[in-house]
CSV table of C-alpha atoms in Angstrom, one decimal:
chain,number,residue,atom,x,y,z
A,1,UNK,CA,0.0,0.0,-0.1
A,2,UNK,CA,2.6,2.6,0.7
A,3,UNK,CA,4.3,1.9,-2.5
A,4,UNK,CA,1.0,2.4,-4.4
A,5,UNK,CA,0.4,5.5,-2.7
A,6,UNK,CA,3.8,6.9,-3.5
A,7,UNK,CA,3.3,6.1,-7.0
A,8,UNK,CA,0.0,7.9,-7.1
A,9,UNK,CA,1.7,10.9,-5.4
A,10,UNK,CA,4.5,11.1,-7.8
A,11,UNK,CA,4.2,13.4,-10.8
A,12,UNK,CA,5.1,12.5,-14.4
A,13,UNK,CA,8.2,14.7,-15.2
A,14,UNK,CA,6.5,15.7,-18.4
A,15,UNK,CA,3.9,17.7,-16.1
A,16,UNK,CA,6.7,19.8,-14.7
A,17,UNK,CA,8.0,20.5,-18.2
A,18,UNK,CA,4.6,21.6,-19.3
A,19,UNK,CA,4.3,23.7,-16.2
A,20,UNK,CA,7.7,25.3,-16.7
A,21,UNK,CA,7.1,26.2,-20.3
A,22,UNK,CA,3.6,27.5,-19.7
A,23,UNK,CA,4.8,29.6,-16.8
A,24,UNK,CA,7.6,30.9,-19.1
A,25,UNK,CA,5.1,32.5,-21.5
A,26,UNK,CA,2.8,33.9,-18.7
A,27,UNK,CA,6.2,35.3,-16.8
A,28,UNK,CA,7.2,37.1,-20.0
A,29,UNK,CA,4.0,38.8,-20.2
A,30,UNK,CA,4.1,39.9,-16.5
A,31,UNK,CA,7.5,41.2,-16.8
A,32,UNK,CA,6.7,43.3,-19.7
A,33,UNK,CA,3.9,44.9,-18.0
A,34,UNK,CA,6.5,46.8,-15.7
A,35,UNK,CA,9.9,46.6,-17.7
A,36,UNK,CA,9.3,49.9,-19.5
A,37,UNK,CA,8.5,52.0,-16.4
A,38,UNK,CA,12.1,53.0,-15.6
A,39,UNK,CA,12.9,54.1,-19.2
A,40,UNK,CA,9.8,56.4,-20.0
A,41,UNK,CA,11.7,59.5,-20.0
A,42,UNK,CA,14.5,58.1,-22.1
A,43,UNK,CA,11.6,56.8,-24.4
A,44,UNK,CA,10.3,60.3,-24.6
A,45,UNK,CA,13.5,61.9,-25.5
A,46,UNK,CA,14.7,59.3,-28.0
A,47,UNK,CA,11.4,59.2,-30.0
A,48,UNK,CA,10.8,63.1,-29.7
A,49,UNK,CA,7.6,62.6,-27.7
A,50,UNK,CA,6.0,64.1,-24.7
A,51,UNK,CA,5.9,62.1,-21.4
A,52,UNK,CA,2.1,62.2,-21.6
A,53,UNK,CA,2.1,60.5,-24.8
A,54,UNK,CA,4.8,57.9,-24.2
A,55,UNK,CA,3.1,56.8,-20.9
A,56,UNK,CA,0.7,55.0,-23.2
A,57,UNK,CA,3.5,52.5,-24.0
A,58,UNK,CA,2.6,51.1,-20.5
A,59,UNK,CA,-1.0,51.9,-20.2
A,60,UNK,CA,-1.7,50.6,-23.9
A,61,UNK,CA,-0.2,47.4,-23.0
A,62,UNK,CA,-1.9,46.8,-19.8
A,63,UNK,CA,-5.4,47.8,-21.4
A,64,UNK,CA,-4.9,45.4,-24.2
A,65,UNK,CA,-3.9,42.7,-21.8
A,66,UNK,CA,-7.2,43.2,-19.7
A,67,UNK,CA,-9.4,43.3,-22.5
A,68,UNK,CA,-8.2,39.9,-24.1
A,69,UNK,CA,-9.1,38.0,-20.8
A,70,UNK,CA,-12.8,37.8,-21.5
A,71,UNK,CA,-12.1,36.3,-25.0
A,72,UNK,CA,-9.8,33.5,-23.9
A,73,UNK,CA,-12.5,31.0,-23.1
A,74,UNK,CA,-14.2,31.4,-26.7
A,75,UNK,CA,-10.9,31.3,-28.6
A,76,UNK,CA,-10.0,28.2,-26.8
A,77,UNK,CA,-13.3,26.6,-27.6
A,78,UNK,CA,-12.7,27.5,-31.3
A,79,UNK,CA,-8.8,26.8,-31.7
A,80,UNK,CA,-7.9,24.6,-28.6
A,81,UNK,CA,-5.5,25.6,-26.0
A,82,UNK,CA,-2.3,24.3,-27.5
A,83,UNK,CA,-3.2,25.9,-30.9
A,84,UNK,CA,-4.0,29.2,-29.4
A,85,UNK,CA,-0.9,29.2,-27.2
A,86,UNK,CA,1.3,28.3,-30.2
A,87,UNK,CA,-0.4,31.5,-31.9
A,88,UNK,CA,0.2,33.8,-28.9
A,89,UNK,CA,3.7,33.0,-28.3
A,90,UNK,CA,5.1,33.8,-31.8
A,91,UNK,CA,2.7,37.0,-31.7
A,92,UNK,CA,4.2,38.1,-28.4
A,93,UNK,CA,7.8,37.5,-29.5
A,94,UNK,CA,7.3,39.1,-33.1
A,95,UNK,CA,5.5,42.3,-31.4
A,96,UNK,CA,8.6,42.5,-28.9
A,97,UNK,CA,11.0,42.5,-31.8
A,98,UNK,CA,9.0,45.2,-33.4
A,99,UNK,CA,8.8,47.2,-30.3
A,100,UNK,CA,12.7,47.1,-30.3
A,101,UNK,CA,12.7,48.4,-33.9
A,102,UNK,CA,9.9,51.0,-33.4
A,103,UNK,CA,10.9,54.2,-35.1
A,104,UNK,CA,8.2,56.5,-33.3
A,105,UNK,CA,6.1,56.9,-30.2
A,106,UNK,CA,3.0,55.9,-32.0
A,107,UNK,CA,4.5,52.9,-33.6
A,108,UNK,CA,5.9,51.7,-30.2
A,109,UNK,CA,2.5,52.3,-28.7
A,110,UNK,CA,0.9,50.3,-31.7
A,111,UNK,CA,3.3,47.4,-31.2
A,112,UNK,CA,2.8,47.4,-27.3
A,113,UNK,CA,-0.8,47.1,-27.8
A,114,UNK,CA,-0.3,44.0,-30.0
A,115,UNK,CA,2.1,42.6,-27.4
A,116,UNK,CA,-0.4,43.1,-24.6
A,117,UNK,CA,-3.2,41.4,-26.7
A,118,UNK,CA,-1.1,38.2,-27.0
A,119,UNK,CA,0.3,38.4,-23.4
A,120,UNK,CA,-3.1,38.9,-22.1
A,121,UNK,CA,-4.1,35.3,-23.5
A,122,UNK,CA,-1.0,33.5,-22.4
A,123,UNK,CA,-1.4,33.7,-18.8
A,124,UNK,CA,-4.9,32.0,-18.7
A,125,UNK,CA,-3.6,29.5,-21.3
A,126,UNK,CA,-0.8,28.6,-19.0
A,127,UNK,CA,-3.4,27.9,-16.2
A,128,UNK,CA,-5.3,25.8,-18.6
A,129,UNK,CA,-2.4,23.7,-19.9
A,130,UNK,CA,-1.3,23.0,-16.1
A,131,UNK,CA,-4.7,21.9,-15.1
A,132,UNK,CA,-4.9,19.6,-17.8
A,133,UNK,CA,-1.4,18.0,-17.4
A,134,UNK,CA,-1.5,18.0,-13.5
A,135,UNK,CA,-4.9,16.7,-12.9
A,136,UNK,CA,-5.5,16.0,-9.1
A,137,UNK,CA,-1.9,17.6,-8.5
A,138,UNK,CA,-3.2,20.9,-9.9
A,139,UNK,CA,-2.9,22.6,-6.6
A,140,UNK,CA,0.4,21.2,-5.9
A,141,UNK,CA,1.6,22.3,-9.1
A,142,UNK,CA,0.1,25.9,-9.1
A,143,UNK,CA,2.0,26.2,-5.7
A,144,UNK,CA,5.2,26.3,-7.3
A,145,UNK,CA,4.0,27.9,-10.8
A,146,UNK,CA,2.6,30.9,-8.9
A,147,UNK,CA,5.8,32.0,-7.4
A,148,UNK,CA,7.6,33.2,-10.5
A,149,UNK,CA,4.3,34.7,-12.0
A,150,UNK,CA,4.1,37.0,-8.8
A,151,UNK,CA,7.6,38.1,-9.0
A,152,UNK,CA,7.0,38.9,-12.8
A,153,UNK,CA,6.0,42.6,-12.2
A,154,UNK,CA,8.7,43.0,-9.6
A,155,UNK,CA,11.4,41.6,-11.8
A,156,UNK,CA,10.5,44.0,-14.6
A,157,UNK,CA,12.1,47.1,-13.2
A,158,UNK,CA,15.1,45.3,-11.9
A,159,UNK,CA,15.7,43.6,-15.4
A,160,UNK,CA,15.2,47.0,-17.0
A,161,UNK,CA,17.8,48.7,-14.7
A,162,UNK,CA,20.4,45.8,-15.5
A,163,UNK,CA,19.8,46.2,-19.3
A,164,UNK,CA,19.9,50.0,-19.5
A,165,UNK,CA,23.3,50.2,-17.8
A,166,UNK,CA,24.7,48.4,-20.7
A,167,UNK,CA,22.6,48.8,-23.7
A,168,UNK,CA,19.7,51.0,-25.1
A,169,UNK,CA,16.1,50.9,-24.4
A,170,UNK,CA,15.4,48.9,-27.3
A,171,UNK,CA,17.0,45.9,-25.9
A,172,UNK,CA,14.1,46.0,-23.0
A,173,UNK,CA,12.0,44.3,-26.0
A,174,UNK,CA,14.7,42.6,-27.9
A,175,UNK,CA,15.7,40.4,-25.1
A,176,UNK,CA,12.4,38.7,-25.4
A,177,UNK,CA,13.2,37.4,-29.0
A,178,UNK,CA,15.6,34.4,-28.0
A,179,UNK,CA,13.6,33.7,-24.8
A,180,UNK,CA,10.3,33.6,-26.9
A,181,UNK,CA,12.0,31.4,-29.7
A,182,UNK,CA,13.2,29.0,-27.0
A,183,UNK,CA,9.5,28.9,-25.3
A,184,UNK,CA,8.0,28.4,-28.8
A,185,UNK,CA,10.3,25.4,-29.5
A,186,UNK,CA,9.6,24.0,-26.1
A,187,UNK,CA,5.9,24.4,-26.3
A,188,UNK,CA,5.8,22.5,-29.5
A,189,UNK,CA,8.1,19.8,-28.0
A,190,UNK,CA,6.0,19.3,-24.8
A,191,UNK,CA,2.5,20.4,-25.0
A,192,UNK,CA,0.0,17.6,-25.7
A,193,UNK,CA,-2.3,18.3,-28.8
A,194,UNK,CA,-5.7,19.1,-28.0
A,195,UNK,CA,-9.1,19.1,-30.1
A,196,UNK,CA,-11.2,22.3,-29.7
A,197,UNK,CA,-14.5,21.5,-27.8
A,198,UNK,CA,-16.9,24.6,-28.3
A,199,UNK,CA,-18.7,25.3,-25.2
A,200,UNK,CA,-16.6,23.4,-22.7
A,201,UNK,CA,-13.5,25.1,-22.5
A,202,UNK,CA,-14.9,28.2,-20.8
A,203,UNK,CA,-15.3,26.1,-17.6
A,204,UNK,CA,-11.4,25.7,-17.5
A,205,UNK,CA,-11.4,29.4,-16.5
A,206,UNK,CA,-12.0,28.2,-13.1
A,207,UNK,CA,-8.3,27.4,-13.0
A,208,UNK,CA,-7.5,30.9,-12.2
A,209,UNK,CA,-8.8,30.3,-8.8
A,210,UNK,CA,-5.7,28.3,-8.1
A,211,UNK,CA,-3.6,31.4,-9.0
A,212,UNK,CA,-3.0,34.3,-6.3
A,213,UNK,CA,-4.8,37.5,-7.5
A,214,UNK,CA,-1.7,39.6,-6.8
A,215,UNK,CA,-0.6,40.0,-10.5
A,216,UNK,CA,-4.2,40.9,-11.5
A,217,UNK,CA,-4.4,43.4,-8.8
A,218,UNK,CA,-1.1,45.0,-9.6
A,219,UNK,CA,-2.2,45.5,-13.1
A,220,UNK,CA,-5.3,47.1,-12.2
A,221,UNK,CA,-3.5,49.4,-9.6
A,222,UNK,CA,-0.8,50.4,-12.2
A,223,UNK,CA,-3.3,51.1,-14.9
A,224,UNK,CA,-5.0,53.5,-12.4
A,225,UNK,CA,-1.8,55.1,-11.7
A,226,UNK,CA,-0.8,55.5,-15.2
A,227,UNK,CA,-4.2,57.0,-16.2
A,228,UNK,CA,-4.0,59.4,-13.2
A,229,UNK,CA,-0.6,60.7,-14.2
A,230,UNK,CA,-1.4,61.0,-17.9
């Protein structure tokens, strides 16, 4: 009996691989929510824009991220979680590259909105993938997965400070490209194939109950601060 119980409690290593890849995408989205904050004045100078306008680089991202959340369940029902994730991750990576190549404040804001739209879908998709892979061990896996997600908004300014000491603001976005390409390759390798089931996927949004709501609250507060200072 003890051996049987140990076997039931033991998680398949593939579950941890799926969770790690899922968290990577979600973490990138959370880090990018705050990574630009310390460079707004530099962006305004380099792109010949006012600080009021350049603040939409942050606010536009957060607004797009929040607006995409209600569409997640419907899109998963149409495309499947794996397919949608493999669409969002490349779009997020491509939009990061475009942000790094932006030639004006308006182009940067537009690319950030695109980045926020894809990033807004990756967080709930990560939860879905973990729930499906972990099964009855979901709470246990989420206990570990939530840690980097909650640290993401705090790591953004730290990462930005380290990058700006040695490179231009463009590398705040370009650094996502190699990480994103790695994440896409790992997602293709480890994520199980799924078949879209219209009308049933929305229920998987309940997976968000396992995640602490600190990251969502942070985004909400920051949006209010950004709008208030705009």
